[in-house]
PDB file of C-alpha atoms and ligand atoms in Angstrom:
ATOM      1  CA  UNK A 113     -65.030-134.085 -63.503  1.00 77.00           C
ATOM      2  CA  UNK A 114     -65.989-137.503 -64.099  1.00 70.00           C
ATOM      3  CA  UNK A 115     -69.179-136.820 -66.094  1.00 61.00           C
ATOM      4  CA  UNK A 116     -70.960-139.275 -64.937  1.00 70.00           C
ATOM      5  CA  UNK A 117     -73.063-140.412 -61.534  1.00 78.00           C
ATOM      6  CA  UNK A 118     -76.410-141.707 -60.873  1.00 83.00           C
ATOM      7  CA  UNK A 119     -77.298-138.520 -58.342  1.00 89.00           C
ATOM      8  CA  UNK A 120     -80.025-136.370 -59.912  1.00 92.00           C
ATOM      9  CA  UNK A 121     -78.000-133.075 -60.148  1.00 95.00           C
ATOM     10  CA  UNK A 122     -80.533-131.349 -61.745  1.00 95.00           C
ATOM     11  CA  UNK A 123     -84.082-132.241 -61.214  1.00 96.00           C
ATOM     12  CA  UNK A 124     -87.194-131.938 -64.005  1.00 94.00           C
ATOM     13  CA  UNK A 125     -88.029-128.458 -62.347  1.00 95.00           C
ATOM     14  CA  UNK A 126     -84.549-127.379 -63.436  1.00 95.00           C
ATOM     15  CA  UNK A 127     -83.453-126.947 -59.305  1.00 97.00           C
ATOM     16  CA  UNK A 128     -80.128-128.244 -58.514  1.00 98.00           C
ATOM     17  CA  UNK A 129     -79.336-130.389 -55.160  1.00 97.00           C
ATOM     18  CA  UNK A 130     -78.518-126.790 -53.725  1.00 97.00           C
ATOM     19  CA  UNK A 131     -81.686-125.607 -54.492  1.00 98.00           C
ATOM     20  CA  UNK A 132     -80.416-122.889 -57.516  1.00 98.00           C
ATOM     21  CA  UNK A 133     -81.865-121.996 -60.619  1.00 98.00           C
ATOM     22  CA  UNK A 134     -79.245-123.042 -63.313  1.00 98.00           C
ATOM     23  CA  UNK A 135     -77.866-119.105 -63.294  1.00 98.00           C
ATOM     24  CA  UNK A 136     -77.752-118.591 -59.674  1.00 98.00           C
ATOM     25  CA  UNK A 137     -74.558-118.445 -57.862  1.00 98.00           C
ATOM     26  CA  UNK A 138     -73.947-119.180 -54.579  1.00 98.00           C
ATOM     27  CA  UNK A 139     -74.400-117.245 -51.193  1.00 98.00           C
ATOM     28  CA  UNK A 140     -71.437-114.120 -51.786  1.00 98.00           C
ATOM     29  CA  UNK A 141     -69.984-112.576 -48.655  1.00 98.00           C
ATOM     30  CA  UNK A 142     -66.592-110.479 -48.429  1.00 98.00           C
ATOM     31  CA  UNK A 143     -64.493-108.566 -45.496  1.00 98.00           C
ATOM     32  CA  UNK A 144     -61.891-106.404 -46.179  1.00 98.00           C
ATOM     33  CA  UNK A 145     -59.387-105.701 -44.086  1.00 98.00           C
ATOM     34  CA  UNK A 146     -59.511-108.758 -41.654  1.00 98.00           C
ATOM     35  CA  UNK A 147     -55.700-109.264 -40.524  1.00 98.00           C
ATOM     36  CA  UNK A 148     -53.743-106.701 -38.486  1.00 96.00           C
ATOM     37  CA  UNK A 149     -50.343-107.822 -39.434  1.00 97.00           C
ATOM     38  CA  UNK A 150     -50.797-108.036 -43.368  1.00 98.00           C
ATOM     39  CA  UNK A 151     -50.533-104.539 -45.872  1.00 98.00           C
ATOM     40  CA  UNK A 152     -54.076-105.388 -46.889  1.00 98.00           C
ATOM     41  CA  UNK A 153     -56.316-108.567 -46.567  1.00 98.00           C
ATOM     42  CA  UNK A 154     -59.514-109.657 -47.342  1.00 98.00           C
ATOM     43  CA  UNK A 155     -61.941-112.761 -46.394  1.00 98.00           C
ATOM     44  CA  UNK A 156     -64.851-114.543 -49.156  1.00 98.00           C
ATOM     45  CA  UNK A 157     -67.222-117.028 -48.526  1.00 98.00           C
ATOM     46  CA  UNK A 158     -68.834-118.130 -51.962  1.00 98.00           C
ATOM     47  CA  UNK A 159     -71.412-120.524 -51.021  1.00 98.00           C
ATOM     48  CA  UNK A 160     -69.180-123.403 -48.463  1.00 98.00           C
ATOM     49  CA  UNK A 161     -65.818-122.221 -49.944  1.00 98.00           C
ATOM     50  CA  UNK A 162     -63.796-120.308 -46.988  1.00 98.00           C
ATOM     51  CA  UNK A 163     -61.114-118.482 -48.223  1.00 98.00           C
ATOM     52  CA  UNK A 164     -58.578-115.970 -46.700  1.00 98.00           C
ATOM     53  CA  UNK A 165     -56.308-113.349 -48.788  1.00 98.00           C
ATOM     54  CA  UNK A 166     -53.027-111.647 -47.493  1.00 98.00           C
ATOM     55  CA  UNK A 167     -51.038-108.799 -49.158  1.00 98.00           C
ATOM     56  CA  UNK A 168     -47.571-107.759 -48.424  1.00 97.00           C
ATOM     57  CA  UNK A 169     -45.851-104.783 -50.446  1.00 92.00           C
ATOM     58  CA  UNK A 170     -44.666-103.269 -52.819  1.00 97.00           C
ATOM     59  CA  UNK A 171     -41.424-104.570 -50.813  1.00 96.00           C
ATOM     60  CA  UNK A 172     -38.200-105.257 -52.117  1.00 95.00           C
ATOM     61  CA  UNK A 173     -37.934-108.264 -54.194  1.00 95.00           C
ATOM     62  CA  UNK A 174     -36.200-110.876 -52.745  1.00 89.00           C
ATOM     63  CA  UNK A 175     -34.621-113.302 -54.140  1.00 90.00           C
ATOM     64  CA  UNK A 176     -32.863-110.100 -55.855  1.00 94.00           C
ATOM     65  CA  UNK A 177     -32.542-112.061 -59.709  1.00 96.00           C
ATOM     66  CA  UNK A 178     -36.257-111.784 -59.761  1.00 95.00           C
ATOM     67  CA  UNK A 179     -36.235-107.754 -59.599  1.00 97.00           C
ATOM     68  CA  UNK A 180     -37.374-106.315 -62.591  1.00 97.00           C
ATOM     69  CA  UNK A 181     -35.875-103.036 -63.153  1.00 97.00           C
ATOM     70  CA  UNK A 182     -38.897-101.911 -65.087  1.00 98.00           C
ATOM     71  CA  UNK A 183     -41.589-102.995 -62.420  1.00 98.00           C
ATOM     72  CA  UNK A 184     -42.761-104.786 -59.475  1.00 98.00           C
ATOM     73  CA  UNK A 185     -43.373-108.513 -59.853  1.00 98.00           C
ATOM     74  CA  UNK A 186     -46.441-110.109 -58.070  1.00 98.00           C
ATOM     75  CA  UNK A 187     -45.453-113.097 -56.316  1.00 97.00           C
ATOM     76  CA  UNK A 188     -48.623-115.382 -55.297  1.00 98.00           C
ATOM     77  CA  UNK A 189     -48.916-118.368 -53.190  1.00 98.00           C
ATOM     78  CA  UNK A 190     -52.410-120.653 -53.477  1.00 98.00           C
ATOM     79  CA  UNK A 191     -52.535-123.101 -50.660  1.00 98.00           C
ATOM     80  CA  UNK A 192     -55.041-125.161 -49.911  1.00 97.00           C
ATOM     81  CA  UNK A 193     -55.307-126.218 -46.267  1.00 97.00           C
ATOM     82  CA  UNK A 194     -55.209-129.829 -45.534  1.00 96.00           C
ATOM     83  CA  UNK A 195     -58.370-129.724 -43.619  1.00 96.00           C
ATOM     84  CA  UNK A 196     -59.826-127.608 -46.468  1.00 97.00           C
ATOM     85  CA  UNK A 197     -61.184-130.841 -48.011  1.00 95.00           C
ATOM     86  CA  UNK A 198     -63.139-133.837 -46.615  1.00 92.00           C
ATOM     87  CA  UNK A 199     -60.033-135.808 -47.174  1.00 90.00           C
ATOM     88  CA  UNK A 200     -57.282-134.758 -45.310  1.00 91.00           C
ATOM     89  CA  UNK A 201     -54.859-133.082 -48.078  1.00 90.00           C
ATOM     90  CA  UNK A 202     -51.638-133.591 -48.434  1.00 91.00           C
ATOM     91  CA  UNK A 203     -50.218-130.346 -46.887  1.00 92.00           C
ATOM     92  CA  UNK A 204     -47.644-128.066 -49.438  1.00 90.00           C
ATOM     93  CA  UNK A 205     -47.561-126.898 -52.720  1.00 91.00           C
ATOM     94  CA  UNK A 206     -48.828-129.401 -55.466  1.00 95.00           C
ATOM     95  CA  UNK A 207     -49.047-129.164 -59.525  1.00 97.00           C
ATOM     96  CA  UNK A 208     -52.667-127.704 -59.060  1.00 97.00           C
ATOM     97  CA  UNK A 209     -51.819-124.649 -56.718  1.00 98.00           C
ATOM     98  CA  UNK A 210     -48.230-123.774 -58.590  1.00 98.00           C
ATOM     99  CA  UNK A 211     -50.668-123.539 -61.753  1.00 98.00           C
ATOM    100  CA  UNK A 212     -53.202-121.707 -59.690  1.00 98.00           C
ATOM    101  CA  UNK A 213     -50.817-119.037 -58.353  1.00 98.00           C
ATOM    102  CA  UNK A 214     -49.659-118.750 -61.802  1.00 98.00           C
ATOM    103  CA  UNK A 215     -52.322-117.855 -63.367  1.00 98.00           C
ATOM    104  CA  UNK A 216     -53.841-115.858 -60.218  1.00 98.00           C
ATOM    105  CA  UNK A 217     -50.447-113.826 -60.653  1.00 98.00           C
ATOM    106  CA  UNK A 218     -50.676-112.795 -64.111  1.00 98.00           C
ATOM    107  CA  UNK A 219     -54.685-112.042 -63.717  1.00 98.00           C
ATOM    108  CA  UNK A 220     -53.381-109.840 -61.309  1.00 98.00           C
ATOM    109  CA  UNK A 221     -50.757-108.175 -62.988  1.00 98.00           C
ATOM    110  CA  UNK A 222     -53.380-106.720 -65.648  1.00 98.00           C
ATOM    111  CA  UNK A 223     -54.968-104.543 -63.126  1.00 98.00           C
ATOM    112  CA  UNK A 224     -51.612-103.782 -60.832  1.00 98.00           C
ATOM    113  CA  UNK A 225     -50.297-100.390 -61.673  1.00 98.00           C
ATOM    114  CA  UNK A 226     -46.534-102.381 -61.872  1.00 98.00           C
ATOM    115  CA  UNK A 227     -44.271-100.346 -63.421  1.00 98.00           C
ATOM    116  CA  UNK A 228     -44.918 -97.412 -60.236  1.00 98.00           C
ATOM    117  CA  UNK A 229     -42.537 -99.906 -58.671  1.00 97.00           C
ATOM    118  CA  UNK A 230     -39.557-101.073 -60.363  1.00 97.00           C
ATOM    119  CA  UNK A 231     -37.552-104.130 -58.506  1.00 97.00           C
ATOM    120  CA  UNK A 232     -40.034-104.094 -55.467  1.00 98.00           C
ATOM    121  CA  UNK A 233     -42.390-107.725 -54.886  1.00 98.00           C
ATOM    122  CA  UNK A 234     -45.806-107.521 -54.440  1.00 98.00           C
ATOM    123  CA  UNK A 235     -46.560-110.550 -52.077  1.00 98.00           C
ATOM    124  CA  UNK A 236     -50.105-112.263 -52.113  1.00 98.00           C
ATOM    125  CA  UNK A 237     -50.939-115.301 -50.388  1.00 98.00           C
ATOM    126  CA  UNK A 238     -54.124-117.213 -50.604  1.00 98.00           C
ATOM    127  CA  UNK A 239     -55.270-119.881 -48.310  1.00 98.00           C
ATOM    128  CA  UNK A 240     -58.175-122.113 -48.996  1.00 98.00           C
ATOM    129  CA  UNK A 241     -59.784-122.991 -45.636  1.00 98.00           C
ATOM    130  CA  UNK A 242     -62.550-124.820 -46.752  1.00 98.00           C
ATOM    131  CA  UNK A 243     -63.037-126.093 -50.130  1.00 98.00           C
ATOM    132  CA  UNK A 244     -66.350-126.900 -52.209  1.00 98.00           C
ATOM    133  CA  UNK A 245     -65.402-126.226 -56.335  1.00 98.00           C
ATOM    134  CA  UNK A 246     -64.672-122.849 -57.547  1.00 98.00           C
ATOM    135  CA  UNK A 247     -61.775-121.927 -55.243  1.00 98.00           C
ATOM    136  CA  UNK A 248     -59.161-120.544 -57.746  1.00 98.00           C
ATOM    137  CA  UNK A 249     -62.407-117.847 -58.017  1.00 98.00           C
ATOM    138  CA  UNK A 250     -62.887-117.126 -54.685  1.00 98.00           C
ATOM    139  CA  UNK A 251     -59.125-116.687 -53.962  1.00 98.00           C
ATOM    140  CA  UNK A 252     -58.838-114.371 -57.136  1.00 98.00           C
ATOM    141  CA  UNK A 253     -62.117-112.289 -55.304  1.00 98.00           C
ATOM    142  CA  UNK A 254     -60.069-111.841 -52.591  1.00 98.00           C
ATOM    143  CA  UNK A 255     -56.865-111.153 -53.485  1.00 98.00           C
ATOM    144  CA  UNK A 256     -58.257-108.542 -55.443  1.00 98.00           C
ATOM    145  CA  UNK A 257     -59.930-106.978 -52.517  1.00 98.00           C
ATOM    146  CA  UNK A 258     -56.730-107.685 -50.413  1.00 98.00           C
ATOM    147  CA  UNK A 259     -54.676-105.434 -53.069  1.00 98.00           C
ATOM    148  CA  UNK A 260     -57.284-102.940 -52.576  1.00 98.00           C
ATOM    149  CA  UNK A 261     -57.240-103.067 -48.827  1.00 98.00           C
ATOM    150  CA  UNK A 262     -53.575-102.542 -48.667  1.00 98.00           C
ATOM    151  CA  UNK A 263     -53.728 -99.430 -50.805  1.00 97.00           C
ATOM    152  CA  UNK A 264     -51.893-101.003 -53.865  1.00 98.00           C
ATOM    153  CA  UNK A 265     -52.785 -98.441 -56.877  1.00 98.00           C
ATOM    154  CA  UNK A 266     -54.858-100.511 -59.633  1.00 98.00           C
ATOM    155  CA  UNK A 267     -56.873 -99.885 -63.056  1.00 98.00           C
ATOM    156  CA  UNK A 268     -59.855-102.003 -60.954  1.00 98.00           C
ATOM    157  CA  UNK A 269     -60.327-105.000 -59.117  1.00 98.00           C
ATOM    158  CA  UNK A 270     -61.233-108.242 -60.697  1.00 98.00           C
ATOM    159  CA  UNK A 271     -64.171-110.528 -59.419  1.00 98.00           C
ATOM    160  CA  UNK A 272     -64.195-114.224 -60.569  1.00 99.00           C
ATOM    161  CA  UNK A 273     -66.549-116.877 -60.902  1.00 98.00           C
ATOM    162  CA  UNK A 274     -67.190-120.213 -63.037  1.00 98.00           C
ATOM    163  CA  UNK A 275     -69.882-121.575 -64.881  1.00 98.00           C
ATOM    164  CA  UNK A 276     -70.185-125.256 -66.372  1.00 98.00           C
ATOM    165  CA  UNK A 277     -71.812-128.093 -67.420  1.00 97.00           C
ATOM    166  CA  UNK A 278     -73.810-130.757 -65.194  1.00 96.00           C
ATOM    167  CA  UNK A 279     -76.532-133.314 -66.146  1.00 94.00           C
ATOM    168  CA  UNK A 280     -76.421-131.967 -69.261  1.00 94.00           C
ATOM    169  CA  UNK A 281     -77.562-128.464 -68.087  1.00 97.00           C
ATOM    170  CA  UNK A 282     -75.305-125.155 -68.374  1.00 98.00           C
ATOM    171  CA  UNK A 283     -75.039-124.242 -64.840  1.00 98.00           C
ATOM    172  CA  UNK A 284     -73.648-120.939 -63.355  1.00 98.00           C
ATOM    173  CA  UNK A 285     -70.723-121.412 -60.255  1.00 98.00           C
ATOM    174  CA  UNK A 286     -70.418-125.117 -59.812  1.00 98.00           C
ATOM    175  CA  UNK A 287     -70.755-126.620 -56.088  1.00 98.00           C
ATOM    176  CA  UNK A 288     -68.083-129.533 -55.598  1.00 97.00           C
ATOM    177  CA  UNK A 289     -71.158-132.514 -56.797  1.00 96.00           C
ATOM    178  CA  UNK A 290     -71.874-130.446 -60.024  1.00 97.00           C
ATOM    179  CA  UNK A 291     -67.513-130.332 -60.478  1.00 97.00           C
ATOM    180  CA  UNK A 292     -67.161-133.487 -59.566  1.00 95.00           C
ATOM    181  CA  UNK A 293     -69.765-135.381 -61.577  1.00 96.00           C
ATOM    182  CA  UNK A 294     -70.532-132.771 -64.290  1.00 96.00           C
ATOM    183  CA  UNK A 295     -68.980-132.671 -68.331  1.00 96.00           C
ATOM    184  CA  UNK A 296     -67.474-128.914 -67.924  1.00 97.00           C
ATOM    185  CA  UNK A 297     -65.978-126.300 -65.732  1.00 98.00           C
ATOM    186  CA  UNK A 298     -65.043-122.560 -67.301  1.00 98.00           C
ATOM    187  CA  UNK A 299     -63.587-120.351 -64.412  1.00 98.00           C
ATOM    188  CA  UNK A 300     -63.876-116.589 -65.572  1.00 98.00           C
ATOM    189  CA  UNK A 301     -62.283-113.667 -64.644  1.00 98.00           C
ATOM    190  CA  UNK A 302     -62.848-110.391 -65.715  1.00 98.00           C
ATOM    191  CA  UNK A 303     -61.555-106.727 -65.642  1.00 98.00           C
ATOM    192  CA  UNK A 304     -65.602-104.919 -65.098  1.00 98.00           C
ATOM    193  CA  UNK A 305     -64.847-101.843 -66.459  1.00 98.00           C
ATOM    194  CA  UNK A 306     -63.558-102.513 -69.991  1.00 98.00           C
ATOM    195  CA  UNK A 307     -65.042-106.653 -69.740  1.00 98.00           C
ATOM    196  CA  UNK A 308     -61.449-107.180 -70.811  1.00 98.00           C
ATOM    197  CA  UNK A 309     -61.155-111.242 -69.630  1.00 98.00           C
ATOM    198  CA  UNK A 310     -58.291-111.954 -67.355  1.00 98.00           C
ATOM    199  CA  UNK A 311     -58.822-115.370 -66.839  1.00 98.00           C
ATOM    200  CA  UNK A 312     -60.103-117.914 -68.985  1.00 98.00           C
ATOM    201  CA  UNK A 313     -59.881-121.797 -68.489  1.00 98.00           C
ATOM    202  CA  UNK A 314     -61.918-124.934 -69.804  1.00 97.00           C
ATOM    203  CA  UNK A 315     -61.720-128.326 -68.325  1.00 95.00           C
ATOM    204  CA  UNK A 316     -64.243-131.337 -69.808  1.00 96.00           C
ATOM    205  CA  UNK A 317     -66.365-130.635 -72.679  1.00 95.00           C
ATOM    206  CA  UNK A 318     -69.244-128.758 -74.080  1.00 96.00           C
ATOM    207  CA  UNK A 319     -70.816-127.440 -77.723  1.00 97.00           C
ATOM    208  CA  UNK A 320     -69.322-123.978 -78.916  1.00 98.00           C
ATOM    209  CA  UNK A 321     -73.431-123.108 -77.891  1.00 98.00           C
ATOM    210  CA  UNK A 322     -73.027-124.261 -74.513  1.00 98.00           C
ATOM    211  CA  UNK A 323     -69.181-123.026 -74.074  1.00 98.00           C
ATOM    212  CA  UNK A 324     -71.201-119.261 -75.281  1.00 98.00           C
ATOM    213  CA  UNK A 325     -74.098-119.556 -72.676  1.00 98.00           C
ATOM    214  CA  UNK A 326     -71.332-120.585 -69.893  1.00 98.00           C
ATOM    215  CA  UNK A 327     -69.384-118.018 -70.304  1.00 98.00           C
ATOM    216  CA  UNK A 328     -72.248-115.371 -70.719  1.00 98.00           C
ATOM    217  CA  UNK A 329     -73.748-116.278 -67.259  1.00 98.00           C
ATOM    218  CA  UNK A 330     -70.509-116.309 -65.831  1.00 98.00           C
ATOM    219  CA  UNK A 331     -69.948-112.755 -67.468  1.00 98.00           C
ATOM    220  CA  UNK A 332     -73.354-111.047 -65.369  1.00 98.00           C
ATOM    221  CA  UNK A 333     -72.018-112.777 -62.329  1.00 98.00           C
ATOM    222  CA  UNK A 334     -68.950-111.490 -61.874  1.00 98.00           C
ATOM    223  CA  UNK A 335     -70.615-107.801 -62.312  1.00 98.00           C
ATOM    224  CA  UNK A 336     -72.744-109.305 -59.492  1.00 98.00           C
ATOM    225  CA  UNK A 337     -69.536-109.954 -57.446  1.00 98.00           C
ATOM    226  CA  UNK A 338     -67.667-106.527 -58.300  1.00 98.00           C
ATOM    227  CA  UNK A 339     -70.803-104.437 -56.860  1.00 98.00           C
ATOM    228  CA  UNK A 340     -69.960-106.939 -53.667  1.00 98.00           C
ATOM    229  CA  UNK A 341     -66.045-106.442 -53.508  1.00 98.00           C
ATOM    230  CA  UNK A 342     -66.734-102.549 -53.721  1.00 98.00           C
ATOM    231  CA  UNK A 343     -69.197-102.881 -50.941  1.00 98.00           C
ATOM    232  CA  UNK A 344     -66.543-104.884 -48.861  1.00 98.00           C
ATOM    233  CA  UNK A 345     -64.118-101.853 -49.645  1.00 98.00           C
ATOM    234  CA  UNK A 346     -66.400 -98.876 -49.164  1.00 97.00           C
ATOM    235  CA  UNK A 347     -67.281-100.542 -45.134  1.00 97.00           C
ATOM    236  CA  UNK A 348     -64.266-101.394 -44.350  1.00 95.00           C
ATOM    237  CA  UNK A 349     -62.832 -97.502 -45.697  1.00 91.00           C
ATOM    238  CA  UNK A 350     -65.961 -95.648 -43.511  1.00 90.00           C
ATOM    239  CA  UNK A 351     -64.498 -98.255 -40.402  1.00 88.00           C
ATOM    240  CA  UNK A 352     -61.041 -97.204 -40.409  1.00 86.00           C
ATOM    241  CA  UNK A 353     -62.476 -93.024 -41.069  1.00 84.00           C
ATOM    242  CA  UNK A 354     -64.433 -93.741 -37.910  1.00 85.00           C
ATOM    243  CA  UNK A 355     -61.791 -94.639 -36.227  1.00 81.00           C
ATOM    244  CA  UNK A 356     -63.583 -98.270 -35.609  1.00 71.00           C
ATOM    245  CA  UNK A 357     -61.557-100.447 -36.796  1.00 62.00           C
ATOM    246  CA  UNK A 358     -57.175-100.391 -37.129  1.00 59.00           C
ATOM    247  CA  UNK A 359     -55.476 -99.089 -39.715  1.00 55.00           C
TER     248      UNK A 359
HETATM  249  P1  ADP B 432     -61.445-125.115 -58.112  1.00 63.60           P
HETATM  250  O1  ADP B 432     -61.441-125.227 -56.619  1.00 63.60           O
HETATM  251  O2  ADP B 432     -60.910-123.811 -58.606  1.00 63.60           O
HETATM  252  O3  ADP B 432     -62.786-125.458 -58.722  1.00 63.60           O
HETATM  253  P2  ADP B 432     -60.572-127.688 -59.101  1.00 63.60           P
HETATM  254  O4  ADP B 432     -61.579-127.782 -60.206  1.00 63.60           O
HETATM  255  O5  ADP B 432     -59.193-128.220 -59.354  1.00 63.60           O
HETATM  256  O6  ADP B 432     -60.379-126.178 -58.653  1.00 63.60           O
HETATM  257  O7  ADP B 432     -61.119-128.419 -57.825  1.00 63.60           O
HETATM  258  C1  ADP B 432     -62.490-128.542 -57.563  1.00 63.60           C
HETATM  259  C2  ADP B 432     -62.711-128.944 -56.125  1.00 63.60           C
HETATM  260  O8  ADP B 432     -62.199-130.255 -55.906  1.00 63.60           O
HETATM  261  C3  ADP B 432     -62.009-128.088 -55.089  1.00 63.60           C
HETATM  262  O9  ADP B 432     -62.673-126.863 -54.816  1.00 63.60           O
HETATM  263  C4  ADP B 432     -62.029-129.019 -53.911  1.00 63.60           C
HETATM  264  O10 ADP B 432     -63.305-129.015 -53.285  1.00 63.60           O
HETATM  265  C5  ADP B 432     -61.762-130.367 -54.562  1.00 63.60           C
HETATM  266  N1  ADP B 432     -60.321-130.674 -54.537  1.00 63.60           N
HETATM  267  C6  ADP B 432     -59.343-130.133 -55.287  1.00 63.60           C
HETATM  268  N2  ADP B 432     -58.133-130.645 -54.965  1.00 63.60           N
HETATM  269  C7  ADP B 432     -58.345-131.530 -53.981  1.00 63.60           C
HETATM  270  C8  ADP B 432     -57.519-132.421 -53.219  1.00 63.60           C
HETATM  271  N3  ADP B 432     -56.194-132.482 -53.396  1.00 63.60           N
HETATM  272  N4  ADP B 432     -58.110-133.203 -52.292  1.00 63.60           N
HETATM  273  C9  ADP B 432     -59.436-133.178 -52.109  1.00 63.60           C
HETATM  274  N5  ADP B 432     -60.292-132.372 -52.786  1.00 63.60           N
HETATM  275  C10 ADP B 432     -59.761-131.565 -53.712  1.00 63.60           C
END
């Protein structure tokens, strides 16, 4: 988020370098119920981001002094792959995905139904397989879906999307040029049936105005996205009545 380059990110017609309208997101697709091996899984592609969601549990919680006795904890792992990124990454956890899996983790645990598991683990693990801005979203999207698929009971499931700030334009679901080069970045997440916000971050700057607009646009997207994830979860439940795909 460097705020400044000399690429036109937005041009006078208002289209950015993806072609989008300012309040477009990118291309959405979701699968649930890609891995065999996992309780409940789910893929996303949002725009060039490639990201795959696991989900093992409720299982007991191990190491045992992180049982609660009250309710199961959600234990999440963001990883982003080193080939994820033009630049090979440096592979294993970093400061970025321990505060991404923290905060994935407790936007999860407002939907979870918890407490109908005391000192059981609910395991989710994200990997980012390709990268382009907005990836803490897209894993969020999935793991969502991935609870879901495995059955996990839950008030709803929680799409996620950001909006931001580029060449001086408020611009819905950042691609990695607009992130990298642009003055904002608000990742949203929200619970759709109550609008109750589960995740909320700012990094950069913009007006109160701007901050209002962002966060509005990012608001009717992630309805957008929930009428997706549902789709995901209604195919993948008629595959596995009609005996198409594995339980
Ligand atoms: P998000 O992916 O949620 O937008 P960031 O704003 O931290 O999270 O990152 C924006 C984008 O920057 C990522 O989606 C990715 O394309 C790129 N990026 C992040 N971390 C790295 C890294 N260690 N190496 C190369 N690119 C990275």
């Amino acid at each position: 988020m460097s705020g400044h380059t000399d690429m036109v990110l937005v041009d006078d017609d208002g289209i950015r370098i993806d072609g989008r309208k300012a309040d477009e997101h990118r291309r959405v697709h979701i699968e649930a119920g890609v891995l065999n091996n996992a309780d409940g899984s789910a893929y996303v592609e949002m725009g060039k981001n490639k990201v795959l969601a696991a989900v093992y549990g409720p299982r007991e919680c191990h190491p045992r002094h992180l049982q609660d006795p009250t309710k199961a904890i959600i234990q999440c792992k963001y990883n982003m792959e080193a080939f994820s990124v033009s630049d090979r990454k440096r592979p294993g956890p970093d400061r970025r995905s321990v505060e991404i899996s923290k905060i994935t983790a407790e936007a999860l645990e407002k939907v979870v139904l918890t407490e109908l598991y005391p000192r059981a683990s609910i395991d989710v693990y994200i990997e980012i397989l390709q990268a382009n801005a907005g990836t803490r979203c897209a894993g969020l999207t999935a793991a969502s879906v991935a609870l879901a698929d495995a059955g996990i009971p839950m008030r709803d499931i929680i799409p996620a999307i950001a909006a931001g700030k580029a060449d001086g334009h408020v611009l819905l679901d950042l691609n990695k040029e607009e992130d990298n080069y642009g003055q904002a970045d608000v990742p949203l997440a929200i619970i759709p049936s109550t609008d109750e916000i589960v995740l909320l971050q700012m990094d950069g700057d913009m007006t109160r105005e701007e901050f209002d607009h962002a966060v509005d646009l990012a608001f009717g997207a992630c309805h957008e996205l929930y009428d997706i994830q549902k789709e995901a979860l209604k195919k993948r439940y008629s595959a596995v009545k009609g005996g198409d795909e594995d339980e």
